[in-house]
Amino acid sequence: MLTNRSPADELRSLRDRIVRLEEDKKSIGDDIKDVYAEAKGRGYDVKALRITVKRQMESVSDKRARQETEAIAELYLASLGMLDGTPLGEAARKRAAAPPPSEPGPDGEPEQEGDGTAERPEPPEPEAPPATIGPEEIDAARERGREDARSGKRIVDNPFVAGDPRRAAWDEGHCEAMGSDGMDIPPPWRRLPKKRKGEEPEPAEGGEG
Amino acid sequence: MLTNRSPADELRSLRDRIVRLEEDKKSIGDDIKDVYAEAKGRGYDVKALRITVKRQMESVSDKRARQETEAIAELYLASLGMLDGTPLGEAARKRAAAPPPSEPGPDGEPEQEGDGTAERPEPPEPEAPPATIGPEEIDAARERGREDARSGKRIVDNPFVAGDPRRAAWDEGHCEAMGSDGMDIPPPWRRLPKKRKGEEPEPAEGGEG
Amino acid sequence: MLTNRSPADELRSLRDRIVRLEEDKKSIGDDIKDVYAEAKGRGYDVKALRITVKRQMESVSDKRARQETEAIAELYLASLGMLDGTPLGEAARKRAAAPPPSEPGPDGEPEQEGDGTAERPEPPEPEAPPATIGPEEIDAARERGREDARSGKRIVDNPFVAGDPRRAAWDEGHCEAMGSDGMDIPPPWRRLPKKRKGEEPEPAEGGEG
Amino acid sequence: MLTNRSPADELRSLRDRIVRLEEDKKSIGDDIKDVYAEAKGRGYDVKALRITVKRQMESVSDKRARQETEAIAELYLASLGMLDGTPLGEAARKRAAAPPPSEPGPDGEPEQEGDGTAERPEPPEPEAPPATIGPEEIDAARERGREDARSGKRIVDNPFVAGDPRRAAWDEGHCEAMGSDGMDIPPPWRRLPKKRKGEEPEPAEGGEG
DNA sequence: AATGCTCCAGCTGAGC
DNA sequence: GCTCAGCTGGAGCATT
């Protein structure tokens, strides 16, 4: 009889199957370690490489959840004045400009940044930078962000271009004002209810020509 | 005699001291959990709140290390075409434009983005967006990034403004070309040797007041 | 108005409360580390000390669950011939001798080892050890354990005294036979369904004074 | 040229190799999970099964280290009165009876319990249990352990047989006295300096067949 | 509400 | 001696 005929045999079989699998797993783990060591030896930053691996292995729902969390965290950091000179990313900026997307995109036409550009009746006319930018200009930009927020200007219309250190300060001011306007928490600060999970990892590699 | 007179007593004392401390620690852990639960109940995103807490508790060296890793990871992601529409942050852009900063700024004049702006003889004259931006325009922007990189244009001179979806694609093309130029790994892709550690956490809260 | 009047203020307050608590928690963690370091410096084994701390902090239900798991693990190890010369502990021996206790003791009269002693009509008359005990004697003891199990002898009646290396071998033989008797898993090999939890940690220190 | 000719290609290759390996590793992890689930479905205790797997995968040095830690922990627990009715195991008993073994056994004749039995001029003549064993008898046994320790009796000569609840109490008294004798920590309470490591996992399965 | 999984930090051991 | 990587244990999160 081929099946395990007694619990003692069965237990031994279970143990041995697991032990074998664990050995295989450990072997692969060692291989991974080797690849990282090789990368390190060639001058790559292992920590950054790990990030690319993790991103590559994300499912689409994982990616969406991560991006949403990052966007909210940026809004929180901005309102707390903790941006450290890094302006809001586009995802956070768009989230702040509108209520959180009700759904990932009803008809498969989600997140088209082109819309935002198209809607603007006229480009915000970026500011010409002054001769020098010091702490006073930074603070002025933050204050101006507060005022612009109160006057209804949207956060996507930050007047300072990428690369201008005042851009982050204006964002901070705007987000702070956004969180101070009313008694209730702004909708972009809330997480969307839930997402289904279990999707398979990224099928295709995005952007590879 | 007041001191522990025997190993048995001493052992009991050690055990009890640790048990007491562990109980205190657990109590505080429960308090923390309560605060997060309260935050969640009020509608905040707990994961994002955790990020603000972690940032606030970072020491300056922690922050520097994190920012460096993030910058390198963005360069890697860009060269792999994994930016997902998010352009390079300023830190990554500046890192890519120049060899990694030799030191945190020898004379207290670090990281002044104004320099970059001042050096530019003329602003890159941002592109006027076409009527619609579709996949073809994105691919064209990526290809243009490659060409611009080969023609010596620096990555800080991305011609597309923040908010334009072609901005990320141009970055990807530029970074891909940067990694394809020579046989050797580009200096911005390498981690700086080391940093001293053990500094105290952020003393003052940035940007408040 | 004393309450947080805006989400921005509230968010800052939440962050700061958590940061403060985290700092306290870290401080206590450092104290604990110091005590362990002190213990190590005085010659104690830190790992063993950790075990005493963990035991001391167990709730009664934790302890019961741990002891049950350990007992079952010993039975598994015995049936697999992995005892390494360590005989079954009393808990495992009693578990193997009877179906798992239906309940922790309905009328507060649990786990009385005296019963076992009282039931035995006559003590098992410990074996006089031979002049030398070698591998043959060990194997003989294991085989005898198998036979004794098949002839209905209970595992609490191991004929070899504590300290005799054949004691573990007899246990192994007995457990192996117990697991080979029928097609079904022996009741002592199963975990009890469930236990209520949430009880407070050990109130009094057992056996002191 | 077949080798990676540019850092960008090389980086992509490294990432993909790791991703592939991680997928394999995850797949095996899922298989392991399945086996445990199967075991659980058949009535086995998963936690106990995990212990058998871990034991099976231990190298000999791992096993030695674990046994030493367990022995020391038992001595600590005994001296603190935390044995909970479980007498010392043989390893702890032998460790307490003699200074820690200077080496794993110089001539390949280590740890032979038979020696201990052979050395004893006369067996300790196990105690005949009284009619009933209650808390008073337990306390008396503990006190007797203290006295026996002070009168030079060794811990391997516990007068109570396995299965007698007074056996653990006597051990506790003896260990407590051992830790109270002098100002210095008893040698069995100390961990041995170090062991060489890197040995391969258990080559053969002990006791099978 | 309880359980199982995943992630993360803290600790341990090696290596320059 | 200090740094660093591996790892174990615990905590958080999602799920049923």
PDB file of N, CA and C (backbone and C1' of nucleotides) in Angstrom, chain A residues 4 9-22, chain D residues 27-47 49-50 52-53, chain E residues 5:
ATOM      1  N   ASN A   4       0.444   6.559   3.212  1.00  0.00           N
ATOM      2  CA  ASN A   4       0.967   6.453   4.567  1.00  0.00           C
ATOM      3  C   ASN A   4       0.017   5.604   5.380  1.00  0.00           C
ATOM      4  N   ASP A   9       4.286   7.160  10.301  1.00  0.00           N
ATOM      5  CA  ASP A   9       4.871   7.309   8.974  1.00  0.00           C
ATOM      6  C   ASP A   9       4.464   8.629   8.340  1.00  0.00           C
ATOM      7  N   GLU A  10       3.210   8.950   8.511  1.00  0.00           N
ATOM      8  CA  GLU A  10       2.712  10.169   7.911  1.00  0.00           C
ATOM      9  C   GLU A  10       3.424  11.385   8.487  1.00  0.00           C
ATOM     10  N   LEU A  11       3.596  11.347   9.791  1.00  0.00           N
ATOM     11  CA  LEU A  11       4.283  12.468  10.434  1.00  0.00           C
ATOM     12  C   LEU A  11       5.698  12.601   9.896  1.00  0.00           C
ATOM     13  N   ARG A  12       6.360  11.470   9.772  1.00  0.00           N
ATOM     14  CA  ARG A  12       7.719  11.520   9.239  1.00  0.00           C
ATOM     15  C   ARG A  12       7.729  12.068   7.813  1.00  0.00           C
ATOM     16  N   SER A  13       6.743  11.647   7.059  1.00  0.00           N
ATOM     17  CA  SER A  13       6.669  12.119   5.668  1.00  0.00           C
ATOM     18  C   SER A  13       6.443  13.629   5.623  1.00  0.00           C
ATOM     19  N   LEU A  14       5.538  14.098   6.440  1.00  0.00           N
ATOM     20  CA  LEU A  14       5.272  15.543   6.468  1.00  0.00           C
ATOM     21  C   LEU A  14       6.546  16.295   6.849  1.00  0.00           C
ATOM     22  N   ARG A  15       7.185  15.838   7.897  1.00  0.00           N
ATOM     23  CA  ARG A  15       8.409  16.499   8.332  1.00  0.00           C
ATOM     24  C   ARG A  15       9.433  16.541   7.208  1.00  0.00           C
ATOM     25  N   ASP A  16       9.600  15.401   6.559  1.00  0.00           N
ATOM     26  CA  ASP A  16      10.647  15.347   5.543  1.00  0.00           C
ATOM     27  C   ASP A  16      10.316  16.209   4.334  1.00  0.00           C
ATOM     28  N   ARG A  17       9.044  16.240   3.974  1.00  0.00           N
ATOM     29  CA  ARG A  17       8.677  17.106   2.846  1.00  0.00           C
ATOM     30  C   ARG A  17       8.992  18.563   3.182  1.00  0.00           C
ATOM     31  N   ILE A  18       8.645  18.945   4.390  1.00  0.00           N
ATOM     32  CA  ILE A  18       8.893  20.344   4.752  1.00  0.00           C
ATOM     33  C   ILE A  18      10.388  20.618   4.808  1.00  0.00           C
ATOM     34  N   VAL A  19      11.119  19.677   5.382  1.00  0.00           N
ATOM     35  CA  VAL A  19      12.563  19.891   5.487  1.00  0.00           C
ATOM     36  C   VAL A  19      13.176  20.069   4.103  1.00  0.00           C
ATOM     37  N   ARG A  20      12.737  19.238   3.187  1.00  0.00           N
ATOM     38  CA  ARG A  20      13.286  19.360   1.834  1.00  0.00           C
ATOM     39  C   ARG A  20      12.950  20.716   1.224  1.00  0.00           C
ATOM     40  N   LEU A  21      11.695  21.099   1.356  1.00  0.00           N
ATOM     41  CA  LEU A  21      11.298  22.397   0.802  1.00  0.00           C
ATOM     42  C   LEU A  21      12.063  23.538   1.486  1.00  0.00           C
ATOM     43  N   GLU A  22      12.252  23.420   2.769  1.00  0.00           N
ATOM     44  CA  GLU A  22      12.972  24.479   3.466  1.00  0.00           C
ATOM     45  C   GLU A  22      14.412  24.571   2.971  1.00  0.00           C
TER      46      GLU A  22
ATOM     47  N   SER D  27       7.263  30.732  -4.273  1.00  0.00           N
ATOM     48  CA  SER D  27       6.539  29.534  -4.659  1.00  0.00           C
ATOM     49  C   SER D  27       6.803  28.406  -3.666  1.00  0.00           C
ATOM     50  N   ILE D  28       8.054  28.242  -3.302  1.00  0.00           N
ATOM     51  CA  ILE D  28       8.367  27.196  -2.330  1.00  0.00           C
ATOM     52  C   ILE D  28       7.733  27.512  -0.985  1.00  0.00           C
ATOM     53  N   GLY D  29       7.765  28.786  -0.612  1.00  0.00           N
ATOM     54  CA  GLY D  29       7.117  29.163   0.638  1.00  0.00           C
ATOM     55  C   GLY D  29       5.646  28.797   0.638  1.00  0.00           C
ATOM     56  N   ASP D  30       5.021  28.960  -0.496  1.00  0.00           N
ATOM     57  CA  ASP D  30       3.616  28.568  -0.582  1.00  0.00           C
ATOM     58  C   ASP D  30       3.458  27.066  -0.450  1.00  0.00           C
ATOM     59  N   ASP D  31       4.380  26.331  -1.059  1.00  0.00           N
ATOM     60  CA  ASP D  31       4.314  24.880  -0.933  1.00  0.00           C
ATOM     61  C   ASP D  31       4.423  24.471   0.537  1.00  0.00           C
ATOM     62  N   ILE D  32       5.367  25.104   1.222  1.00  0.00           N
ATOM     63  CA  ILE D  32       5.529  24.773   2.640  1.00  0.00           C
ATOM     64  C   ILE D  32       4.240  25.051   3.390  1.00  0.00           C
ATOM     65  N   LYS D  33       3.670  26.191   3.085  1.00  0.00           N
ATOM     66  CA  LYS D  33       2.426  26.539   3.750  1.00  0.00           C
ATOM     67  C   LYS D  33       1.358  25.470   3.474  1.00  0.00           C
ATOM     68  N   ASP D  34       1.349  24.978   2.252  1.00  0.00           N
ATOM     69  CA  ASP D  34       0.367  23.957   1.909  1.00  0.00           C
ATOM     70  C   ASP D  34       0.574  22.700   2.745  1.00  0.00           C
ATOM     71  N   VAL D  35       1.827  22.309   2.900  1.00  0.00           N
ATOM     72  CA  VAL D  35       2.065  21.083   3.660  1.00  0.00           C
ATOM     73  C   VAL D  35       1.596  21.261   5.092  1.00  0.00           C
ATOM     74  N   TYR D  36       1.898  22.410   5.661  1.00  0.00           N
ATOM     75  CA  TYR D  36       1.428  22.633   7.030  1.00  0.00           C
ATOM     76  C   TYR D  36      -0.095  22.601   7.091  1.00  0.00           C
ATOM     77  N   ALA D  37      -0.716  23.189   6.076  1.00  0.00           N
ATOM     78  CA  ALA D  37      -2.180  23.189   6.081  1.00  0.00           C
ATOM     79  C   ALA D  37      -2.706  21.763   5.975  1.00  0.00           C
ATOM     80  N   GLU D  38      -2.042  20.976   5.156  1.00  0.00           N
ATOM     81  CA  GLU D  38      -2.455  19.579   5.040  1.00  0.00           C
ATOM     82  C   GLU D  38      -2.307  18.858   6.383  1.00  0.00           C
ATOM     83  N   ALA D  39      -1.167  19.103   7.032  1.00  0.00           N
ATOM     84  CA  ALA D  39      -0.940  18.476   8.334  1.00  0.00           C
ATOM     85  C   ALA D  39      -2.027  18.896   9.316  1.00  0.00           C
ATOM     86  N   LYS D  40      -2.336  20.175   9.298  1.00  0.00           N
ATOM     87  CA  LYS D  40      -3.368  20.654  10.207  1.00  0.00           C
ATOM     88  C   LYS D  40      -4.695  19.977   9.896  1.00  0.00           C
ATOM     89  N   GLY D  41      -4.990  19.843   8.613  1.00  0.00           N
ATOM     90  CA  GLY D  41      -6.231  19.201   8.235  1.00  0.00           C
ATOM     91  C   GLY D  41      -6.307  17.763   8.701  1.00  0.00           C
ATOM     92  N   ARG D  42      -5.168  17.128   8.832  1.00  0.00           N
ATOM     93  CA  ARG D  42      -5.186  15.739   9.273  1.00  0.00           C
ATOM     94  C   ARG D  42      -5.163  15.602  10.779  1.00  0.00           C
ATOM     95  N   GLY D  43      -5.098  16.708  11.467  1.00  0.00           N
ATOM     96  CA  GLY D  43      -5.206  16.636  12.916  1.00  0.00           C
ATOM     97  C   GLY D  43      -3.902  16.852  13.658  1.00  0.00           C
ATOM     98  N   TYR D  44      -2.825  17.082  12.948  1.00  0.00           N
ATOM     99  CA  TYR D  44      -1.553  17.288  13.641  1.00  0.00           C
ATOM    100  C   TYR D  44      -1.477  18.706  14.200  1.00  0.00           C
ATOM    101  N   ASP D  45      -0.665  18.851  15.200  1.00  0.00           N
ATOM    102  CA  ASP D  45      -0.450  20.160  15.791  1.00  0.00           C
ATOM    103  C   ASP D  45       0.660  20.857  15.006  1.00  0.00           C
ATOM    104  N   VAL D  46       0.319  21.952  14.352  1.00  0.00           N
ATOM    105  CA  VAL D  46       1.266  22.590  13.447  1.00  0.00           C
ATOM    106  C   VAL D  46       2.463  23.150  14.201  1.00  0.00           C
ATOM    107  N   LYS D  47       2.202  23.714  15.347  1.00  0.00           N
ATOM    108  CA  LYS D  47       3.309  24.310  16.099  1.00  0.00           C
ATOM    109  C   LYS D  47       4.314  23.232  16.493  1.00  0.00           C
ATOM    110  N   LEU D  49       4.740  20.408  15.005  1.00  0.00           N
ATOM    111  CA  LEU D  49       5.395  19.935  13.783  1.00  0.00           C
ATOM    112  C   LEU D  49       6.531  20.878  13.379  1.00  0.00           C
ATOM    113  N   ARG D  50       6.284  22.163  13.535  1.00  0.00           N
ATOM    114  CA  ARG D  50       7.348  23.119  13.226  1.00  0.00           C
ATOM    115  C   ARG D  50       8.588  22.863  14.074  1.00  0.00           C
ATOM    116  N   THR D  52       9.587  19.971  15.228  1.00  0.00           N
ATOM    117  CA  THR D  52      10.339  18.821  14.708  1.00  0.00           C
ATOM    118  C   THR D  52      11.140  19.219  13.468  1.00  0.00           C
ATOM    119  N   VAL D  53      10.551  20.075  12.634  1.00  0.00           N
ATOM    120  CA  VAL D  53      11.278  20.501  11.433  1.00  0.00           C
ATOM    121  C   VAL D  53      12.531  21.276  11.828  1.00  0.00           C
TER     122      VAL D  53
ATOM    123  P    DC E   5      -0.466  31.438   7.914  1.00  0.00           P
ATOM    124  O5'  DC E   5      -0.136  32.888   7.306  1.00  0.00           O
ATOM    125  C5'  DC E   5      -1.122  33.525   6.489  1.00  0.00           C
ATOM    126  C4'  DC E   5      -0.638  34.899   6.057  1.00  0.00           C
ATOM    127  C3'  DC E   5       0.823  34.981   5.637  1.00  0.00           C
ATOM    128  O3'  DC E   5       0.920  35.816   4.489  1.00  0.00           O
ATOM    129  C1'  DC E   5       0.421  36.478   7.439  1.00  0.00           C
TER     130       DC E   5
END
